[in-house]
Tab-separated table of C-alpha atoms (C1' of nucleotides) in Angstrom:
chain	number	residue	atom	x	y	z
M	1	MET	CA	-5.876	-3.596	31.102
M	2	ILE	CA	-8.132	-1.254	29.295
M	3	ALA	CA	-11.686	-2.393	28.886
M	4	ASP	CA	-13.021	-1.780	25.412
M	5	ASN	CA	-14.787	1.471	25.906
M	6	ALA	CA	-17.599	1.133	23.415
M	7	ALA	CA	-18.804	4.605	24.202
M	8	GLN	CA	-15.784	6.120	22.490
M	9	SER	CA	-17.140	7.341	19.190
M	10	ALA	CA	-14.165	6.627	16.992
M	11	ALA	CA	-14.711	9.546	14.692
M	12	VAL	CA	-12.265	11.136	12.320
M	13	ARG	CA	-10.196	13.724	14.038
M	14	ASN	CA	-9.704	17.133	12.613
M	15	THR	CA	-5.977	17.641	12.405
M	16	ARG	CA	-3.784	20.334	10.995
M	17	GLN	CA	-2.241	17.962	8.488
M	18	ARG	CA	-5.537	16.778	7.127
M	19	THR	CA	-6.694	20.335	6.710
M	20	ALA	CA	-3.471	21.220	4.930
M	21	VAL	CA	-3.832	18.457	2.367
M	22	SER	CA	-7.466	19.211	1.857
M	23	SER	CA	-6.991	22.910	1.301
M	24	LEU	CA	-4.024	22.346	-0.955
M	25	LEU	CA	-6.160	20.143	-3.159
M	26	ALA	CA	-8.782	22.842	-3.220
M	27	GLU	CA	-6.298	25.285	-4.699
M	28	VAL	CA	-4.232	23.382	-7.211
M	29	GLU	CA	-5.424	22.602	-10.681
M	30	GLY	CA	-5.078	19.310	-12.474
M	31	PHE	CA	-3.702	16.030	-11.319
M	32	HIS	CA	-0.776	15.646	-8.981
M	33	SER	CA	1.056	12.699	-7.565
M	34	ALA	CA	1.254	12.100	-3.852
M	35	GLN	CA	4.895	13.031	-3.912
M	36	ASP	CA	4.125	16.239	-5.778
M	37	LEU	CA	1.605	17.246	-3.182
M	38	HIS	CA	4.014	16.419	-0.415
M	39	ALA	CA	6.660	18.638	-1.989
M	40	MET	CA	4.160	21.481	-2.374
M	41	LEU	CA	3.194	21.267	1.254
M	42	ARG	CA	6.801	21.501	2.267
M	43	ASP	CA	7.292	24.519	0.034
M	44	ARG	CA	4.379	26.140	1.773
M	45	GLY	CA	6.087	25.587	5.068
M	46	GLU	CA	3.642	22.954	6.252
M	47	ARG	CA	5.411	20.161	8.018
M	48	VAL	CA	3.611	17.025	6.911
M	49	GLY	CA	5.064	13.555	6.621
M	50	LEU	CA	4.984	11.730	3.333
M	51	THR	CA	3.261	8.808	4.980
M	52	THR	CA	0.527	11.101	6.196
M	53	VAL	CA	0.006	12.519	2.742
M	54	TYR	CA	-0.508	9.022	1.365
M	55	ARG	CA	-2.895	8.100	4.153
M	56	THR	CA	-4.882	11.283	3.846
M	57	LEU	CA	-5.190	10.960	0.092
M	58	GLN	CA	-6.361	7.398	0.445
M	59	GLY	CA	-8.942	8.450	2.955
M	60	LEU	CA	-10.204	11.238	0.762
M	61	ALA	CA	-10.323	8.919	-2.213
M	62	ASP	CA	-12.259	6.317	-0.244
M	63	SER	CA	-14.830	8.821	0.822
M	64	GLY	CA	-15.162	9.996	-2.740
M	65	GLU	CA	-13.911	13.520	-2.157
M	66	ILE	CA	-11.133	13.227	-4.687
M	67	ASP	CA	-10.466	11.304	-7.864
M	68	VAL	CA	-7.635	8.879	-8.474
M	69	MET	CA	-6.195	8.128	-11.865
M	70	ARG	CA	-3.671	5.406	-12.678
M	71	PRO	CA	-2.023	6.536	-15.849
M	72	PRO	CA	0.287	4.221	-17.738
M	73	GLY	CA	3.518	5.177	-16.050
M	74	GLY	CA	3.135	4.025	-12.511
M	75	GLU	CA	2.271	6.963	-10.311
M	76	HIS	CA	-1.133	7.485	-8.839
M	77	LEU	CA	-2.501	10.908	-9.588
M	78	TYR	CA	-4.959	12.643	-7.331
M	79	ARG	CA	-7.276	15.494	-8.060
M	80	ARG	CA	-10.023	17.384	-6.387
M	81	CYS	CA	-12.810	17.206	-8.891
M	82	SER	CA	-16.136	18.819	-9.317
M	83	SER	CA	-18.834	16.925	-7.522
M	84	GLY	CA	-20.622	14.228	-9.377
M	85	HIS	CA	-19.440	11.301	-11.372
M	86	HIS	CA	-17.458	12.055	-14.478
M	87	HIS	CA	-14.459	10.988	-16.482
M	88	HIS	CA	-11.358	12.558	-17.897
M	89	LEU	CA	-10.029	13.371	-21.296
M	90	VAL	CA	-6.266	13.587	-20.970
M	91	CYS	CA	-3.661	14.899	-23.373
M	92	ARG	CA	-0.779	12.471	-23.737
M	93	SER	CA	1.611	15.246	-24.522
M	94	CYS	CA	0.935	18.170	-22.210
M	95	GLY	CA	-1.129	16.384	-19.598
M	96	SER	CA	-4.011	18.816	-19.634
M	97	THR	CA	-7.317	17.319	-18.630
M	98	VAL	CA	-10.916	17.971	-19.444
M	99	GLU	CA	-13.770	16.662	-17.376
M	100	VAL	CA	-16.395	14.960	-19.451
M	101	GLU	CA	-19.724	13.460	-18.582
M	102	GLY	CA	-21.554	10.680	-20.319
M	103	PRO	CA	-24.768	9.636	-18.692
M	104	ALA	CA	-25.322	7.206	-21.531
M	105	VAL	CA	-22.081	5.471	-20.727
M	106	GLU	CA	-22.933	5.195	-17.055
M	107	SER	CA	-26.237	3.562	-17.734
M	108	TRP	CA	-24.719	1.344	-20.407
M	109	ALA	CA	-22.107	0.061	-17.982
M	110	ASP	CA	-24.689	-0.622	-15.315
M	111	ARG	CA	-26.981	-2.315	-17.763
M	112	VAL	CA	-24.300	-4.565	-19.205
M	113	ALA	CA	-23.116	-5.528	-15.750
M	114	ALA	CA	-26.639	-6.303	-14.649
M	115	GLN	CA	-27.199	-8.484	-17.699
M	116	HIS	CA	-24.333	-10.639	-16.540
M	117	GLY	CA	-25.607	-10.790	-12.985
M	118	PHE	CA	-23.047	-8.428	-11.532
M	119	VAL	CA	-23.922	-6.241	-8.577
M	120	ASP	CA	-22.223	-3.427	-6.720
M	121	VAL	CA	-20.889	-2.114	-9.990
M	122	SER	CA	-18.331	0.599	-10.542
M	123	HIS	CA	-16.223	1.472	-13.515
M	124	THR	CA	-13.217	3.418	-14.668
M	125	LEU	CA	-12.997	5.204	-17.980
M	126	GLU	CA	-10.252	7.395	-19.285
M	127	ILE	CA	-9.814	8.853	-22.717
M	128	PHE	CA	-6.336	9.627	-23.965
M	129	GLY	CA	-5.464	11.694	-26.976
M	130	THR	CA	-3.416	14.574	-28.262
M	131	CYS	CA	-4.966	17.961	-27.681
M	132	LYS	CA	-5.323	20.606	-30.346
M	133	ASP	CA	-2.378	22.678	-29.189
M	134	CYS	CA	-0.009	19.748	-29.052
M	135	ALA	CA	-1.199	18.377	-32.373
M	136	THR	CA	-0.557	21.589	-34.276
M	137	ALA	CA	2.730	22.339	-32.576
R	1	MET	CA	35.684	0.373	-33.773
R	2	ILE	CA	32.796	-1.120	-35.622
R	3	ALA	CA	31.668	0.778	-38.666
R	4	ASP	CA	27.911	1.222	-38.712
R	5	ASN	CA	26.856	-1.385	-41.132
R	6	ALA	CA	23.723	0.186	-42.537
R	7	ALA	CA	22.945	-2.864	-44.604
R	8	GLN	CA	21.994	-4.835	-41.479
R	9	SER	CA	18.208	-4.860	-41.558
R	10	ALA	CA	17.434	-4.624	-37.862
R	11	ALA	CA	14.284	-6.701	-37.913
R	12	VAL	CA	12.619	-8.493	-35.047
R	13	ARG	CA	14.217	-11.837	-34.490
R	14	ASN	CA	12.243	-14.963	-34.065
R	15	THR	CA	13.445	-16.495	-30.851
R	16	ARG	CA	12.454	-19.538	-28.894
R	17	GLN	CA	11.501	-17.431	-25.893
R	18	ARG	CA	9.210	-15.141	-27.805
R	19	THR	CA	7.453	-18.089	-29.328
R	20	ALA	CA	7.054	-19.653	-25.903
R	21	VAL	CA	5.401	-16.583	-24.404
R	22	SER	CA	3.200	-16.137	-27.413
R	23	SER	CA	1.961	-19.696	-27.486
R	24	LEU	CA	1.415	-19.744	-23.748
R	25	LEU	CA	-0.831	-16.729	-24.057
R	26	ALA	CA	-2.714	-18.481	-26.808
R	27	GLU	CA	-3.563	-21.330	-24.466
R	28	VAL	CA	-4.360	-19.806	-21.102
R	29	GLU	CA	-7.666	-18.243	-20.256
R	30	GLY	CA	-8.202	-15.027	-18.422
R	31	PHE	CA	-5.769	-12.457	-17.158
R	32	HIS	CA	-2.386	-13.280	-15.732
R	33	SER	CA	0.383	-11.211	-14.285
R	34	ALA	CA	3.839	-11.243	-15.815
R	35	GLN	CA	5.092	-13.199	-12.837
R	36	ASP	CA	2.298	-15.715	-13.226
R	37	LEU	CA	3.197	-16.309	-16.820
R	38	HIS	CA	6.833	-16.622	-15.943
R	39	ALA	CA	6.019	-19.292	-13.379
R	40	MET	CA	3.861	-21.181	-15.873
R	41	LEU	CA	6.660	-21.183	-18.407
R	42	ARG	CA	9.021	-22.617	-15.848
R	43	ASP	CA	6.518	-25.316	-14.953
R	44	ARG	CA	6.359	-26.215	-18.603
R	45	GLY	CA	10.071	-26.673	-18.631
R	46	GLU	CA	10.743	-23.623	-20.769
R	47	ARG	CA	13.761	-21.762	-19.555
R	48	VAL	CA	12.840	-18.110	-19.940
R	49	GLY	CA	14.099	-15.229	-17.846
R	50	LEU	CA	11.704	-13.014	-15.981
R	51	THR	CA	13.197	-10.019	-17.710
R	52	THR	CA	12.437	-11.513	-21.080
R	53	VAL	CA	8.843	-12.176	-20.116
R	54	TYR	CA	8.404	-8.528	-19.214
R	55	ARG	CA	10.051	-7.364	-22.413
R	56	THR	CA	8.063	-9.702	-24.583
R	57	LEU	CA	4.781	-8.782	-22.952
R	58	GLN	CA	5.515	-5.120	-23.412
R	59	GLY	CA	6.297	-5.686	-27.029
R	60	LEU	CA	3.132	-7.651	-27.614
R	61	ALA	CA	1.106	-5.014	-25.820
R	62	ASP	CA	2.655	-2.252	-27.899
R	63	SER	CA	1.836	-4.008	-31.104
R	64	GLY	CA	-1.698	-4.536	-29.890
R	65	GLU	CA	-1.584	-8.311	-29.823
R	66	ILE	CA	-2.526	-8.521	-26.174
R	67	ASP	CA	-4.508	-6.465	-23.682
R	68	VAL	CA	-3.157	-4.937	-20.516
R	69	MET	CA	-5.258	-4.175	-17.471
R	70	ARG	CA	-4.161	-2.227	-14.405
R	71	PRO	CA	-6.462	-3.315	-11.643
R	72	PRO	CA	-6.449	-1.486	-8.326
R	73	GLY	CA	-3.826	-3.528	-6.540
R	74	GLY	CA	-0.648	-2.899	-8.428
R	75	GLU	CA	0.042	-5.751	-10.804
R	76	HIS	CA	-0.291	-5.457	-14.509
R	77	LEU	CA	-2.426	-8.191	-15.978
R	78	TYR	CA	-1.980	-9.415	-19.521
R	79	ARG	CA	-4.353	-11.343	-21.682
R	80	ARG	CA	-4.597	-12.555	-25.196
R	81	CYS	CA	-8.012	-11.333	-26.214
R	82	SER	CA	-10.337	-12.021	-29.034
R	83	SER	CA	-9.664	-9.778	-31.942
R	84	GLY	CA	-11.449	-6.498	-32.087
R	85	HIS	CA	-11.829	-3.746	-29.574
R	86	HIS	CA	-13.729	-4.562	-26.434
R	87	HIS	CA	-13.731	-4.059	-22.698
R	88	HIS	CA	-13.893	-6.178	-19.603
R	89	LEU	CA	-16.334	-6.804	-16.850
R	90	VAL	CA	-14.360	-8.082	-13.901
R	91	CYS	CA	-15.499	-9.692	-10.673
R	92	ARG	CA	-13.789	-8.125	-7.683
R	93	SER	CA	-14.068	-11.287	-5.704
R	94	CYS	CA	-13.247	-14.239	-7.946
R	95	GLY	CA	-11.535	-12.365	-10.758
R	96	SER	CA	-13.588	-13.866	-13.542
R	97	THR	CA	-13.878	-11.704	-16.595
R	98	VAL	CA	-16.438	-11.193	-19.287
R	99	GLU	CA	-15.685	-9.491	-22.543
R	100	VAL	CA	-18.209	-6.856	-23.407
R	101	GLU	CA	-18.643	-4.634	-26.410
R	102	GLY	CA	-20.211	-1.247	-26.575
R	103	PRO	CA	-20.091	0.386	-29.970
R	104	ALA	CA	-22.044	3.278	-28.564
R	105	VAL	CA	-19.366	3.892	-26.001
R	106	GLU	CA	-16.617	3.826	-28.590
R	107	SER	CA	-18.303	6.391	-30.750
R	108	TRP	CA	-19.216	8.492	-27.743
R	109	ALA	CA	-15.598	8.615	-26.613
R	110	ASP	CA	-14.390	9.555	-30.062
R	111	ARG	CA	-17.062	12.174	-30.439
R	112	VAL	CA	-16.391	13.794	-27.082
R	113	ALA	CA	-12.664	13.840	-27.743
R	114	ALA	CA	-13.195	15.368	-31.158
R	115	GLN	CA	-15.421	18.065	-29.685
R	116	HIS	CA	-12.484	19.138	-27.549
R	117	GLY	CA	-10.074	19.080	-30.457
R	118	PHE	CA	-8.290	15.902	-29.439
R	119	VAL	CA	-6.843	13.622	-32.066
R	120	ASP	CA	-5.252	10.188	-32.054
R	121	VAL	CA	-7.730	9.081	-29.437
R	122	SER	CA	-7.721	5.901	-27.421
R	123	HIS	CA	-9.467	4.972	-24.220
R	124	THR	CA	-9.551	2.492	-21.398
R	125	LEU	CA	-12.717	1.257	-19.772
R	126	GLU	CA	-13.132	-1.366	-17.138
R	127	ILE	CA	-16.200	-2.353	-15.203
R	128	PHE	CA	-15.822	-3.849	-11.765
R	129	GLY	CA	-18.491	-5.600	-9.794
R	130	THR	CA	-19.396	-8.686	-7.850
R	131	CYS	CA	-20.570	-11.555	-9.977
R	132	LYS	CA	-23.697	-13.563	-9.294
R	133	ASP	CA	-21.878	-16.517	-7.774
R	134	CYS	CA	-19.860	-14.413	-5.392
R	135	ALA	CA	-22.821	-12.270	-4.440
R	136	THR	CA	-24.989	-15.200	-3.393
R	137	ALA	CA	-22.202	-17.064	-1.648
K	1	DT	C1'	-10.220	24.289	32.338
K	2	DG	C1'	-7.280	20.062	33.228
K	3	DC	C1'	-6.531	15.142	32.506
K	4	DG	C1'	-6.337	10.728	30.449
K	5	DT	C1'	-6.911	8.065	26.533
K	6	DC	C1'	-6.926	7.053	21.908
K	7	DT	C1'	-6.272	8.549	17.218
K	8	DT	C1'	-2.988	10.234	14.272
K	9	DT	C1'	1.390	11.389	13.077
K	10	DG	C1'	5.957	10.702	10.928
K	11	DA	C1'	10.752	8.891	10.373
K	12	DC	C1'	12.567	4.772	8.770
K	13	DA	C1'	12.544	0.144	7.084
K	14	DA	C1'	10.306	-3.133	4.283
K	15	DT	C1'	7.944	-4.574	0.271
K	16	DG	C1'	7.480	-5.925	-4.330
K	17	DA	C1'	6.701	-5.190	-9.048
K	18	DT	C1'	9.220	-3.398	-12.845
K	19	DT	C1'	13.518	-1.706	-15.093
K	20	DT	C1'	18.329	-1.353	-15.878
K	21	DC	C1'	22.885	-3.259	-16.498
K	22	DC	C1'	26.147	-5.739	-18.992
K	23	DG	C1'	28.429	-9.848	-20.525
K	24	DC	C1'	27.055	-13.905	-23.187
K	25	DT	C1'	24.456	-16.519	-26.670
K	26	DA	C1'	21.789	-17.450	-30.568
K	27	DT	C1'	19.954	-15.771	-34.730
K	28	DC	C1'	20.133	-13.863	-39.268
K	29	DC	C1'	22.176	-12.349	-43.607
K	30	DG	C1'	25.430	-12.715	-47.054
D	1	DC	C1'	29.775	-21.202	-42.693
D	2	DG	C1'	31.105	-16.915	-40.188
D	3	DG	C1'	30.794	-12.428	-38.440
D	4	DA	C1'	27.970	-8.997	-36.386
D	5	DT	C1'	24.281	-7.786	-33.516
D	6	DA	C1'	19.626	-8.327	-31.489
D	7	DG	C1'	18.021	-10.509	-27.823
D	8	DC	C1'	18.610	-13.068	-23.460
D	9	DG	C1'	18.998	-13.428	-18.466
D	10	DG	C1'	20.522	-13.192	-13.669
D	11	DA	C1'	21.225	-9.982	-10.313
D	12	DA	C1'	21.190	-5.440	-8.644
D	13	DA	C1'	18.884	-1.044	-8.749
D	14	DT	C1'	14.826	1.788	-8.691
D	15	DC	C1'	10.939	3.771	-6.788
D	16	DA	C1'	6.259	4.432	-5.377
D	17	DT	C1'	3.722	2.754	-1.763
D	18	DT	C1'	2.831	0.422	2.734
D	19	DG	C1'	4.016	-1.318	7.435
D	20	DT	C1'	5.875	-0.378	12.008
D	21	DC	C1'	5.852	1.704	16.368
D	22	DA	C1'	6.973	5.176	19.729
D	23	DA	C1'	5.720	9.927	20.556
D	24	DA	C1'	2.471	13.866	20.267
D	25	DG	C1'	-1.825	16.113	19.682
D	26	DA	C1'	-7.006	16.153	19.840
D	27	DC	C1'	-11.319	15.265	22.010
D	28	DG	C1'	-14.587	13.997	25.656
D	29	DC	C1'	-15.538	14.233	30.310
D	30	DA	C1'	-15.245	15.667	35.043
DNA sequence: TGCGTCTTTGACAATGATTTCCGCTATCCG
DNA sequence: CGGATAGCGGAAATCATTGTCAAAGACGCA
């Protein structure tokens, strides 16, 4: 039997697959689904399992390194975003996204939540519309 | 072969099932998943297919009569809300919801979208937190 | 540097909400 | 009232995501 070796610092290991996902996200623009990213990795010649892609993305999302969006349509979309909290303005037609910031909104959300006694507050905000190009086309 | 009878005004039909879903939503409080609502209808003795519940909810959501929320966790939640545009403050722990309004946020979203040339703008905003009761417990 | 252990991987199956299919029924209009 | 069709509904299909578990690689230590 193996005694629980408390000394083992269970840190995150630096693996080839994790690096691959991370660097891929650093290069691509816009949002991509997990399956998209998996396909891209395969095209690049990286052998990475789909399961691993999901796990890695979840980990990155948890640690705040990437953003997750749940558009109406079912798939989760992941994106490496500029640091700092912000939201997205998304075109319904062509899918292009613009990062927008609204400090006033952040503070409003926190204030409203606090008024109702809520703590540990987070929020999601997405703006959908039709961009100029798609509207004129 | 059936000739296309153009005279048939293909309007929405008023069916027992649609009425049942609608009136159920008028009575219950808070958000419920489609499957929840389906179970409630069966408890009431209404014989309504799960498929129909989904279809009806989608229709009601499209016509703006009910709100849809996509919480992290997978299920779509539906709710008959008070009239007017508003958002929700949701407790992560007990699921209780508070309707909140933020005119400033609405106008901010529209303004930002307009600045980027977006038209036909809508947005989703949800605030998550831990409510007072759950925090002290 | 070599070894042992433990994390991580990855192929496959399982899950579970939502959608599709298609024959049947009920509703609506004339 | 009667014919035509919108809507219903049960089951099967779909599909992204998660669980499982044996095998392989990474890291700390001697």
